[in-house]
Amino acid sequence: MPSGWLKGKTAVITGGGRGIGRAAAELFAAEGARLFLTDRDREPLEDSAAQIRKSGGEVQWLEGSVTDADFPSRLAKRVEATFGALDVLVNNAGYTWDKTLHKMTDEQWQAMVEVHLTAPFRLIRALASAMRGAAKAELAQTSMARPRKIVNISSTSATRGNFGQGNYAAAKAGVIGLTRTLAREWGPFNIQVNCAAFGLIDTRLTQAKEGGAKFEHHPLRPADSPANAAPVTIELGIPSEIRAATLKLIPMGRPGTPREAAGVILFFASPLSDYVSGQVLEVAGGS
Ligand SMILES: NC(=O)c1ccc[n+]([C@@H]2O[C@H](COP(=O)([O-])OP(=O)(O)OC[C@H]3O[C@@H](n4cnc5c(N)ncnc54)[C@H](O)[C@@H]3O)[C@@H](O)[C@H]2O)c1
């Protein structure tokens, strides 16, 4: 039952083509936000946007990887041309590339740091003018800036650790430090910065690995090593016996749905959290 929590707000959601990002996009649109979605994969992105438009929502999109060096500035230009100022940024795009630490390659480590930590940093920096800059101008004119929101997506792998996810856990822990620091730097501009740390949410990242989805990783710096420049196919998901064991540890006895995850993102994006900043909310079914 929409309540118009985001009426008149503009929002960017990265990774809006699938899973949690898509559910957040649908929820934000239903709550009245004007959206700018991004994803690395064009087909799900277009589909997500088409669905939202069909339901009467307003949405623009930009295809591209958040790890591409020029992506943040391309996005910022489009966002500023479309909306002028920006109210909400959700740093959601990402994937997993698991391996126990003693077998982990530098590329595996770096890939997770780039997508889950460096990309949010660069996107926030690129959108600083549309958020912090806009707030500063409002403050100068009226001595009040409207609330603005950054929602970063972390994981219980960061807050608790998770076998085989040293790279992912470290990057997702890094984004918590980034969140808490930015909450201090941008608090005076009435910008709230928070983190949702999800447990097991039912998406392709947490489906049984056997026969599950695949992700094509493009080497980060092929110019450094042309011999290793071929894309690597990563099998997403969790081995079924580990998934079953994980489910047993969740008091609610089930994974969360993308819609349930999106509800928490909406809380951090809405006026309901106007005096909440620098926080990390674990969303993990009671575990
Ligand atoms: N599913 C979970 O249980 C869970 C738990 C904790 C945290 N998370 C985090 O939630 C976020 C969303 O994950 P999800 O489970 O919805 O996965 P998903 O695969 O269903 O959706 C992620 C979307 O991000 C896009 N994406 C991936 N890498 C990208 C890149 N470099 N540039 C642009 N887009 C990119 C994908 O194409 C995909 O459409 C991720 O940051 C993930 O780490 C998920």
mmCIF file of C-alpha atoms and ligand atoms in Angstrom:
data_model
loop_
_atom_site.group_PDB
_atom_site.id
_atom_site.type_symbol
_atom_site.label_atom_id
_atom_site.label_comp_id
_atom_site.label_asym_id
_atom_site.label_seq_id
_atom_site.Cartn_x
_atom_site.Cartn_y
_atom_site.Cartn_z
ATOM 1 C CA MET A 1 0.000 0.000 0.000
ATOM 2 C CA PRO A 2 1.988 3.033 -1.200
ATOM 3 C CA SER A 3 2.027 6.083 1.078
ATOM 4 C CA GLY A 4 3.892 8.534 -1.144
ATOM 5 C CA TRP A 5 7.004 8.486 1.066
ATOM 6 C CA LEU A 6 9.191 9.513 -1.872
ATOM 7 C CA LYS A 7 6.795 11.884 -3.615
ATOM 8 C CA GLY A 8 8.771 14.574 -5.411
ATOM 9 C CA LYS A 9 12.122 12.867 -4.697
ATOM 10 C CA THR A 10 14.737 11.890 -7.236
ATOM 11 C CA ALA A 11 16.708 8.675 -6.743
ATOM 12 C CA VAL A 12 19.584 6.784 -8.318
ATOM 13 C CA ILE A 13 19.743 3.024 -7.766
ATOM 14 C CA THR A 14 22.726 1.082 -9.107
ATOM 15 C CA GLY A 15 22.200 -2.552 -10.070
ATOM 16 C CA GLY A 16 18.500 -1.828 -10.636
ATOM 17 C CA GLY A 17 17.995 -4.584 -13.202
ATOM 18 C CA ARG A 18 17.670 -7.540 -10.865
ATOM 19 C CA GLY A 19 17.202 -8.737 -7.303
ATOM 20 C CA ILE A 20 17.234 -6.249 -4.443
ATOM 21 C CA GLY A 21 17.963 -3.215 -6.656
ATOM 22 C CA ARG A 22 15.031 -3.975 -8.902
ATOM 23 C CA ALA A 23 12.698 -4.530 -5.959
ATOM 24 C CA ALA A 24 13.866 -1.201 -4.512
ATOM 25 C CA ALA A 25 13.268 0.496 -7.869
ATOM 26 C CA GLU A 26 9.702 -0.835 -8.023
ATOM 27 C CA LEU A 27 9.025 0.178 -4.439
ATOM 28 C CA PHE A 28 10.557 3.642 -4.847
ATOM 29 C CA ALA A 29 8.515 4.227 -8.017
ATOM 30 C CA ALA A 30 5.332 3.143 -6.248
ATOM 31 C CA GLU A 31 6.212 5.603 -3.460
ATOM 32 C CA GLY A 32 6.407 8.438 -5.971
ATOM 33 C CA ALA A 33 10.164 8.757 -6.682
ATOM 34 C CA ARG A 34 11.527 9.813 -10.065
ATOM 35 C CA LEU A 35 14.183 7.228 -10.797
ATOM 36 C CA PHE A 36 17.506 6.887 -12.505
ATOM 37 C CA LEU A 37 18.537 3.218 -12.703
ATOM 38 C CA THR A 38 21.841 1.715 -13.741
ATOM 39 C CA ASP A 39 23.020 -1.827 -14.420
ATOM 40 C CA ARG A 40 25.840 -3.556 -16.212
ATOM 41 C CA ASP A 41 23.346 -5.705 -18.110
ATOM 42 C CA ARG A 42 21.095 -3.910 -20.564
ATOM 43 C CA GLU A 43 18.293 -6.454 -20.911
ATOM 44 C CA PRO A 44 17.207 -6.673 -17.239
ATOM 45 C CA LEU A 45 17.730 -2.914 -16.902
ATOM 46 C CA GLU A 46 15.423 -2.142 -19.841
ATOM 47 C CA ASP A 47 12.926 -4.661 -18.551
ATOM 48 C CA SER A 48 12.956 -3.136 -15.066
ATOM 49 C CA ALA A 49 12.436 0.362 -16.507
ATOM 50 C CA ALA A 50 9.669 -0.812 -18.859
ATOM 51 C CA GLN A 51 7.818 -2.479 -15.981
ATOM 52 C CA ILE A 52 8.032 0.667 -13.879
ATOM 53 C CA ARG A 53 6.811 2.869 -16.725
ATOM 54 C CA LYS A 54 3.914 0.471 -17.309
ATOM 55 C CA SER A 55 2.893 1.015 -13.689
ATOM 56 C CA GLY A 56 2.986 4.788 -14.209
ATOM 57 C CA GLY A 57 6.464 5.433 -12.771
ATOM 58 C CA GLU A 58 9.037 7.875 -14.120
ATOM 59 C CA VAL A 59 12.399 6.284 -14.889
ATOM 60 C CA GLN A 60 15.584 6.906 -16.872
ATOM 61 C CA TRP A 61 18.472 4.466 -17.112
ATOM 62 C CA LEU A 62 22.141 4.175 -17.946
ATOM 63 C CA GLU A 63 23.865 0.934 -18.868
ATOM 64 C CA GLY A 64 27.441 0.368 -17.689
ATOM 65 C CA SER A 65 29.636 -1.130 -15.027
ATOM 66 C CA VAL A 66 30.023 0.922 -11.868
ATOM 67 C CA THR A 67 33.675 -0.135 -11.902
ATOM 68 C CA ASP A 68 34.420 1.613 -15.227
ATOM 69 C CA ALA A 69 36.571 4.634 -14.468
ATOM 70 C CA ASP A 70 34.376 6.999 -16.498
ATOM 71 C CA PHE A 71 31.023 5.616 -15.340
ATOM 72 C CA PRO A 72 30.537 7.853 -12.265
ATOM 73 C CA SER A 73 31.099 11.046 -14.260
ATOM 74 C CA ARG A 74 28.864 9.821 -17.104
ATOM 75 C CA LEU A 75 26.134 9.060 -14.592
ATOM 76 C CA ALA A 76 26.548 12.372 -12.771
ATOM 77 C CA LYS A 77 26.215 14.300 -16.052
ATOM 78 C CA ARG A 78 23.039 12.438 -16.991
ATOM 79 C CA VAL A 79 21.551 12.761 -13.515
ATOM 80 C CA GLU A 80 22.254 16.489 -13.326
ATOM 81 C CA ALA A 81 20.844 17.003 -16.846
ATOM 82 C CA THR A 82 17.723 14.994 -15.979
ATOM 83 C CA PHE A 83 16.982 16.001 -12.392
ATOM 84 C CA GLY A 84 19.293 18.870 -11.501
ATOM 85 C CA ALA A 85 19.770 18.022 -7.818
ATOM 86 C CA LEU A 86 19.581 14.507 -6.394
ATOM 87 C CA ASP A 87 17.767 13.375 -3.232
ATOM 88 C CA VAL A 88 18.689 9.684 -2.878
ATOM 89 C CA LEU A 89 21.599 7.493 -3.976
ATOM 90 C CA VAL A 90 21.440 3.732 -3.401
ATOM 91 C CA ASN A 91 24.803 2.011 -3.910
ATOM 92 C CA ASN A 92 23.548 -1.513 -4.567
ATOM 93 C CA ALA A 93 25.264 -2.992 -7.668
ATOM 94 C CA GLY A 94 27.481 -5.961 -6.949
ATOM 95 C CA TYR A 95 28.149 -9.669 -7.057
ATOM 96 C CA THR A 96 30.195 -12.278 -5.207
ATOM 97 C CA TRP A 97 33.322 -14.191 -6.209
ATOM 98 C CA ASP A 98 34.014 -16.641 -3.401
ATOM 99 C CA LYS A 99 37.201 -18.519 -2.621
ATOM 100 C CA THR A 100 38.945 -19.499 0.575
ATOM 101 C CA LEU A 101 41.677 -17.010 1.346
ATOM 102 C CA HIS A 102 44.700 -19.238 0.760
ATOM 103 C CA LYS A 103 43.488 -19.881 -2.806
ATOM 104 C CA MET A 104 42.247 -16.384 -3.614
ATOM 105 C CA THR A 105 43.847 -14.513 -6.534
ATOM 106 C CA ASP A 106 44.671 -10.804 -6.519
ATOM 107 C CA GLU A 107 42.067 -10.332 -9.261
ATOM 108 C CA GLN A 108 39.367 -11.915 -7.077
ATOM 109 C CA TRP A 109 40.317 -9.700 -4.173
ATOM 110 C CA GLN A 110 40.540 -6.553 -6.270
ATOM 111 C CA ALA A 111 37.294 -7.228 -8.133
ATOM 112 C CA MET A 112 35.304 -7.239 -4.872
ATOM 113 C CA VAL A 113 37.054 -4.137 -3.534
ATOM 114 C CA GLU A 114 36.384 -2.299 -6.821
ATOM 115 C CA VAL A 115 32.692 -3.118 -7.096
ATOM 116 C CA HIS A 116 31.661 -2.957 -3.423
ATOM 117 C CA LEU A 117 33.921 -0.203 -2.072
ATOM 118 C CA THR A 118 35.728 1.839 -4.720
ATOM 119 C CA ALA A 119 32.650 2.190 -6.939
ATOM 120 C CA PRO A 120 30.410 3.546 -4.125
ATOM 121 C CA PHE A 121 33.217 5.990 -3.181
ATOM 122 C CA ARG A 122 33.575 7.216 -6.762
ATOM 123 C CA LEU A 123 29.819 7.467 -7.320
ATOM 124 C CA ILE A 124 29.316 9.485 -4.146
ATOM 125 C CA ARG A 125 32.198 11.747 -5.132
ATOM 126 C CA ALA A 126 30.841 12.216 -8.663
ATOM 127 C CA LEU A 127 27.366 13.003 -7.320
ATOM 128 C CA ALA A 128 28.662 15.303 -4.569
ATOM 129 C CA SER A 129 27.717 18.376 -6.540
ATOM 130 C CA ALA A 130 24.122 17.130 -7.071
ATOM 131 C CA MET A 131 23.783 16.256 -3.372
ATOM 132 C CA ARG A 132 26.193 18.130 -1.094
ATOM 133 C CA GLY A 133 26.542 21.045 -3.511
ATOM 134 C CA ALA A 134 22.776 21.381 -3.902
ATOM 135 C CA ALA A 135 22.322 21.231 -0.120
ATOM 136 C CA LYS A 136 24.998 23.873 0.384
ATOM 137 C CA ALA A 137 23.233 26.215 -2.037
ATOM 138 C CA GLU A 138 19.919 25.657 -0.240
ATOM 139 C CA LEU A 139 21.563 26.388 3.102
ATOM 140 C CA ALA A 140 23.016 29.624 1.761
ATOM 141 C CA GLN A 141 19.627 30.749 0.474
ATOM 142 C CA THR A 142 17.219 29.625 3.163
ATOM 143 C CA SER A 143 19.406 28.339 6.042
ATOM 144 C CA MET A 144 17.645 24.980 5.580
ATOM 145 C CA ALA A 145 18.545 22.100 3.307
ATOM 146 C CA ARG A 146 16.019 19.385 2.454
ATOM 147 C CA PRO A 147 17.004 15.922 3.736
ATOM 148 C CA ARG A 148 18.981 13.841 1.279
ATOM 149 C CA LYS A 149 19.959 10.179 1.578
ATOM 150 C CA ILE A 150 22.748 7.826 0.716
ATOM 151 C CA VAL A 151 21.984 4.153 1.261
ATOM 152 C CA ASN A 152 24.939 1.816 0.968
ATOM 153 C CA ILE A 153 24.441 -1.927 0.793
ATOM 154 C CA SER A 154 26.580 -4.081 3.039
ATOM 155 C CA SER A 155 26.258 -7.645 4.263
ATOM 156 C CA THR A 156 26.332 -9.768 7.379
ATOM 157 C CA SER A 157 29.469 -11.238 5.774
ATOM 158 C CA ALA A 158 31.056 -7.890 6.728
ATOM 159 C CA THR A 159 29.598 -7.585 10.213
ATOM 160 C CA ARG A 160 30.143 -11.248 11.174
ATOM 161 C CA GLY A 161 32.485 -12.817 8.591
ATOM 162 C CA ASN A 162 31.590 -15.629 6.214
ATOM 163 C CA PHE A 163 33.551 -18.671 5.088
ATOM 164 C CA GLY A 164 34.968 -18.202 1.585
ATOM 165 C CA GLN A 165 34.163 -14.482 1.404
ATOM 166 C CA GLY A 166 37.305 -12.749 2.671
ATOM 167 C CA ASN A 167 37.309 -10.435 -0.372
ATOM 168 C CA TYR A 168 33.591 -9.644 -0.257
ATOM 169 C CA ALA A 169 33.488 -9.313 3.548
ATOM 170 C CA ALA A 170 36.435 -6.918 3.592
ATOM 171 C CA ALA A 171 34.950 -4.738 0.837
ATOM 172 C CA LYS A 172 31.505 -4.729 2.465
ATOM 173 C CA ALA A 173 33.134 -3.847 5.799
ATOM 174 C CA GLY A 174 34.957 -1.011 4.048
ATOM 175 C CA VAL A 175 31.670 0.467 2.902
ATOM 176 C CA ILE A 176 30.556 0.594 6.546
ATOM 177 C CA GLY A 177 33.591 2.755 7.374
ATOM 178 C CA LEU A 178 32.819 4.923 4.360
ATOM 179 C CA THR A 179 29.203 5.269 5.528
ATOM 180 C CA ARG A 180 30.097 6.288 9.065
ATOM 181 C CA THR A 181 32.688 8.794 7.900
ATOM 182 C CA LEU A 182 30.469 10.391 5.280
ATOM 183 C CA ALA A 183 27.653 10.665 7.835
ATOM 184 C CA ARG A 184 30.005 12.945 9.796
ATOM 185 C CA GLU A 185 31.207 14.925 6.790
ATOM 186 C CA TRP A 186 27.766 15.460 5.227
ATOM 187 C CA GLY A 187 25.615 15.626 8.371
ATOM 188 C CA PRO A 188 25.825 19.448 8.389
ATOM 189 C CA PHE A 189 24.224 19.387 4.920
ATOM 190 C CA ASN A 190 21.264 17.340 6.184
ATOM 191 C CA ILE A 191 22.423 14.294 4.224
ATOM 192 C CA GLN A 192 21.828 11.011 6.037
ATOM 193 C CA VAL A 193 24.181 8.166 5.149
ATOM 194 C CA ASN A 194 23.309 4.639 6.236
ATOM 195 C CA CYS A 195 23.981 1.007 5.469
ATOM 196 C CA ALA A 196 21.654 -1.976 5.117
ATOM 197 C CA ALA A 197 23.582 -5.181 5.887
ATOM 198 C CA PHE A 198 21.634 -8.058 4.432
ATOM 199 C CA GLY A 199 21.808 -11.693 5.483
ATOM 200 C CA LEU A 200 20.376 -14.289 3.106
ATOM 201 C CA ILE A 201 18.073 -12.620 0.594
ATOM 202 C CA ASP A 202 16.603 -14.752 -2.149
ATOM 203 C CA THR A 203 18.303 -13.593 -5.363
ATOM 204 C CA ARG A 204 20.583 -15.232 -7.909
ATOM 205 C CA LEU A 205 23.533 -14.538 -5.559
ATOM 206 C CA THR A 206 22.085 -16.898 -2.956
ATOM 207 C CA GLN A 207 20.436 -19.564 -5.078
ATOM 208 C CA ALA A 208 21.817 -23.103 -5.089
ATOM 209 C CA LYS A 209 25.033 -22.910 -7.070
ATOM 210 C CA GLU A 210 24.437 -26.100 -8.977
ATOM 211 C CA GLY A 211 22.889 -25.017 -12.284
ATOM 212 C CA GLY A 212 22.644 -21.419 -11.025
ATOM 213 C CA ALA A 213 23.348 -18.089 -12.732
ATOM 214 C CA LYS A 214 26.726 -17.112 -14.149
ATOM 215 C CA PHE A 215 28.505 -13.768 -14.124
ATOM 216 C CA GLU A 216 31.084 -12.717 -16.664
ATOM 217 C CA HIS A 217 33.918 -10.867 -14.956
ATOM 218 C CA HIS A 218 36.022 -8.681 -17.231
ATOM 219 C CA PRO A 219 39.590 -8.310 -15.943
ATOM 220 C CA LEU A 220 39.999 -4.943 -14.258
ATOM 221 C CA ARG A 221 43.241 -3.903 -15.904
ATOM 222 C CA PRO A 222 43.683 -5.926 -19.091
ATOM 223 C CA ALA A 223 46.282 -3.449 -20.369
ATOM 224 C CA ASP A 224 48.627 -4.548 -17.552
ATOM 225 C CA SER A 225 48.417 -8.158 -18.572
ATOM 226 C CA PRO A 226 47.031 -8.756 -22.081
ATOM 227 C CA ALA A 227 47.674 -12.478 -21.715
ATOM 228 C CA ASN A 228 45.109 -12.641 -18.909
ATOM 229 C CA ALA A 229 42.595 -10.290 -20.474
ATOM 230 C CA ALA A 230 39.929 -12.884 -21.290
ATOM 231 C CA PRO A 231 36.678 -12.634 -19.303
ATOM 232 C CA VAL A 232 36.246 -15.105 -16.439
ATOM 233 C CA THR A 233 32.925 -16.863 -15.920
ATOM 234 C CA ILE A 234 31.949 -16.903 -12.261
ATOM 235 C CA GLU A 235 29.300 -19.298 -10.984
ATOM 236 C CA LEU A 236 27.019 -17.332 -8.700
ATOM 237 C CA GLY A 237 25.186 -18.876 -5.756
ATOM 238 C CA ILE A 238 25.930 -21.066 -2.760
ATOM 239 C CA PRO A 239 26.571 -24.834 -2.740
ATOM 240 C CA SER A 240 23.191 -26.383 -1.893
ATOM 241 C CA GLU A 241 24.309 -28.136 1.308
ATOM 242 C CA ILE A 242 25.810 -24.894 2.660
ATOM 243 C CA ARG A 243 22.644 -23.024 1.722
ATOM 244 C CA ALA A 244 20.541 -25.590 3.603
ATOM 245 C CA ALA A 245 22.829 -25.352 6.655
ATOM 246 C CA THR A 246 22.688 -21.537 6.546
ATOM 247 C CA LEU A 247 18.893 -21.572 6.421
ATOM 248 C CA LYS A 248 18.800 -23.692 9.568
ATOM 249 C CA LEU A 249 20.622 -20.912 11.451
ATOM 250 C CA ILE A 250 18.003 -18.297 10.566
ATOM 251 C CA PRO A 251 15.416 -18.065 13.368
ATOM 252 C CA MET A 252 12.713 -17.146 10.858
ATOM 253 C CA GLY A 253 13.626 -20.284 8.917
ATOM 254 C CA ARG A 254 13.657 -18.729 5.460
ATOM 255 C CA PRO A 255 15.577 -16.287 3.277
ATOM 256 C CA GLY A 256 14.333 -12.708 3.002
ATOM 257 C CA THR A 257 12.610 -11.643 -0.179
ATOM 258 C CA PRO A 258 14.018 -8.835 -2.363
ATOM 259 C CA ARG A 259 10.851 -6.882 -1.502
ATOM 260 C CA GLU A 260 11.592 -7.221 2.226
ATOM 261 C CA ALA A 261 15.161 -6.041 1.633
ATOM 262 C CA ALA A 262 13.836 -3.126 -0.430
ATOM 263 C CA GLY A 263 11.594 -2.090 2.468
ATOM 264 C CA VAL A 264 14.661 -1.359 4.588
ATOM 265 C CA ILE A 265 16.251 0.624 1.771
ATOM 266 C CA LEU A 266 13.015 2.612 1.530
ATOM 267 C CA PHE A 267 13.160 3.329 5.278
ATOM 268 C CA PHE A 268 16.665 4.792 4.880
ATOM 269 C CA ALA A 269 15.565 6.754 1.792
ATOM 270 C CA SER A 270 12.397 8.181 3.321
ATOM 271 C CA PRO A 271 11.574 10.932 5.847
ATOM 272 C CA LEU A 272 11.060 8.139 8.420
ATOM 273 C CA SER A 273 14.844 8.139 8.920
ATOM 274 C CA ASP A 274 15.504 11.891 8.839
ATOM 275 C CA TYR A 275 17.351 11.795 12.195
ATOM 276 C CA VAL A 276 19.175 8.495 11.556
ATOM 277 C CA SER A 277 22.682 8.625 10.098
ATOM 278 C CA GLY A 278 25.886 6.614 10.168
ATOM 279 C CA GLN A 279 23.985 3.455 11.069
ATOM 280 C CA VAL A 280 24.228 -0.153 9.933
ATOM 281 C CA LEU A 281 21.016 -2.167 10.068
ATOM 282 C CA GLU A 282 21.360 -5.933 9.847
ATOM 283 C CA VAL A 283 18.472 -7.456 7.934
ATOM 284 C CA ALA A 284 18.816 -11.146 8.596
ATOM 285 C CA GLY A 285 15.593 -12.781 9.772
ATOM 286 C CA GLY A 286 16.511 -12.640 13.456
ATOM 287 C CA SER A 287 19.913 -14.270 13.197
HETATM 288 N N1 LIG B 1 21.274 -11.525 -1.907
HETATM 289 C C1 LIG B 1 21.810 -11.461 -0.706
HETATM 290 O O1 LIG B 1 21.595 -12.342 0.160
HETATM 291 C C2 LIG B 1 22.687 -10.306 -0.320
HETATM 292 C C3 LIG B 1 23.176 -10.273 0.998
HETATM 293 C C4 LIG B 1 23.973 -9.207 1.380
HETATM 294 C C5 LIG B 1 24.274 -8.204 0.480
HETATM 295 N N2 LIG B 1 23.809 -8.286 -0.799
HETATM 296 C C6 LIG B 1 24.169 -7.207 -1.711
HETATM 297 O O2 LIG B 1 23.005 -6.680 -2.299
HETATM 298 C C7 LIG B 1 23.349 -6.097 -3.572
HETATM 299 C C8 LIG B 1 22.388 -6.610 -4.632
HETATM 300 O O3 LIG B 1 22.572 -8.011 -4.794
HETATM 301 P P1 LIG B 1 21.422 -8.996 -5.278
HETATM 302 O O4 LIG B 1 21.411 -10.124 -4.327
HETATM 303 O O5 LIG B 1 20.186 -8.243 -5.564
HETATM 304 O O6 LIG B 1 22.095 -9.536 -6.623
HETATM 305 P P2 LIG B 1 21.532 -9.646 -8.129
HETATM 306 O O7 LIG B 1 22.575 -10.339 -8.893
HETATM 307 O O8 LIG B 1 20.152 -10.206 -8.102
HETATM 308 O O9 LIG B 1 21.422 -8.117 -8.587
HETATM 309 C C9 LIG B 1 22.568 -7.312 -8.669
HETATM 310 C C10 LIG B 1 22.508 -6.452 -9.914
HETATM 311 O O10 LIG B 1 23.715 -5.679 -9.937
HETATM 312 C C11 LIG B 1 24.248 -5.703 -11.251
HETATM 313 N N3 LIG B 1 25.695 -5.535 -11.207
HETATM 314 C C12 LIG B 1 26.632 -6.390 -10.745
HETATM 315 N N4 LIG B 1 27.847 -5.895 -10.915
HETATM 316 C C13 LIG B 1 27.703 -4.687 -11.509
HETATM 317 C C14 LIG B 1 28.582 -3.695 -11.946
HETATM 318 N N5 LIG B 1 29.904 -3.847 -11.849
HETATM 319 N N6 LIG B 1 28.074 -2.574 -12.487
HETATM 320 C C15 LIG B 1 26.738 -2.400 -12.626
HETATM 321 N N7 LIG B 1 25.849 -3.322 -12.248
HETATM 322 C C16 LIG B 1 26.313 -4.448 -11.697
HETATM 323 C C17 LIG B 1 23.870 -7.059 -11.811
HETATM 324 O O11 LIG B 1 23.890 -7.052 -13.231
HETATM 325 C C18 LIG B 1 22.489 -7.280 -11.216
HETATM 326 O O12 LIG B 1 21.471 -6.840 -12.083
HETATM 327 C C19 LIG B 1 24.807 -6.456 -3.819
HETATM 328 O O13 LIG B 1 25.636 -5.379 -3.427
HETATM 329 C C20 LIG B 1 25.030 -7.633 -2.885
HETATM 330 O O14 LIG B 1 26.374 -7.798 -2.538
HETATM 331 C C21 LIG B 1 23.025 -9.312 -1.218
#
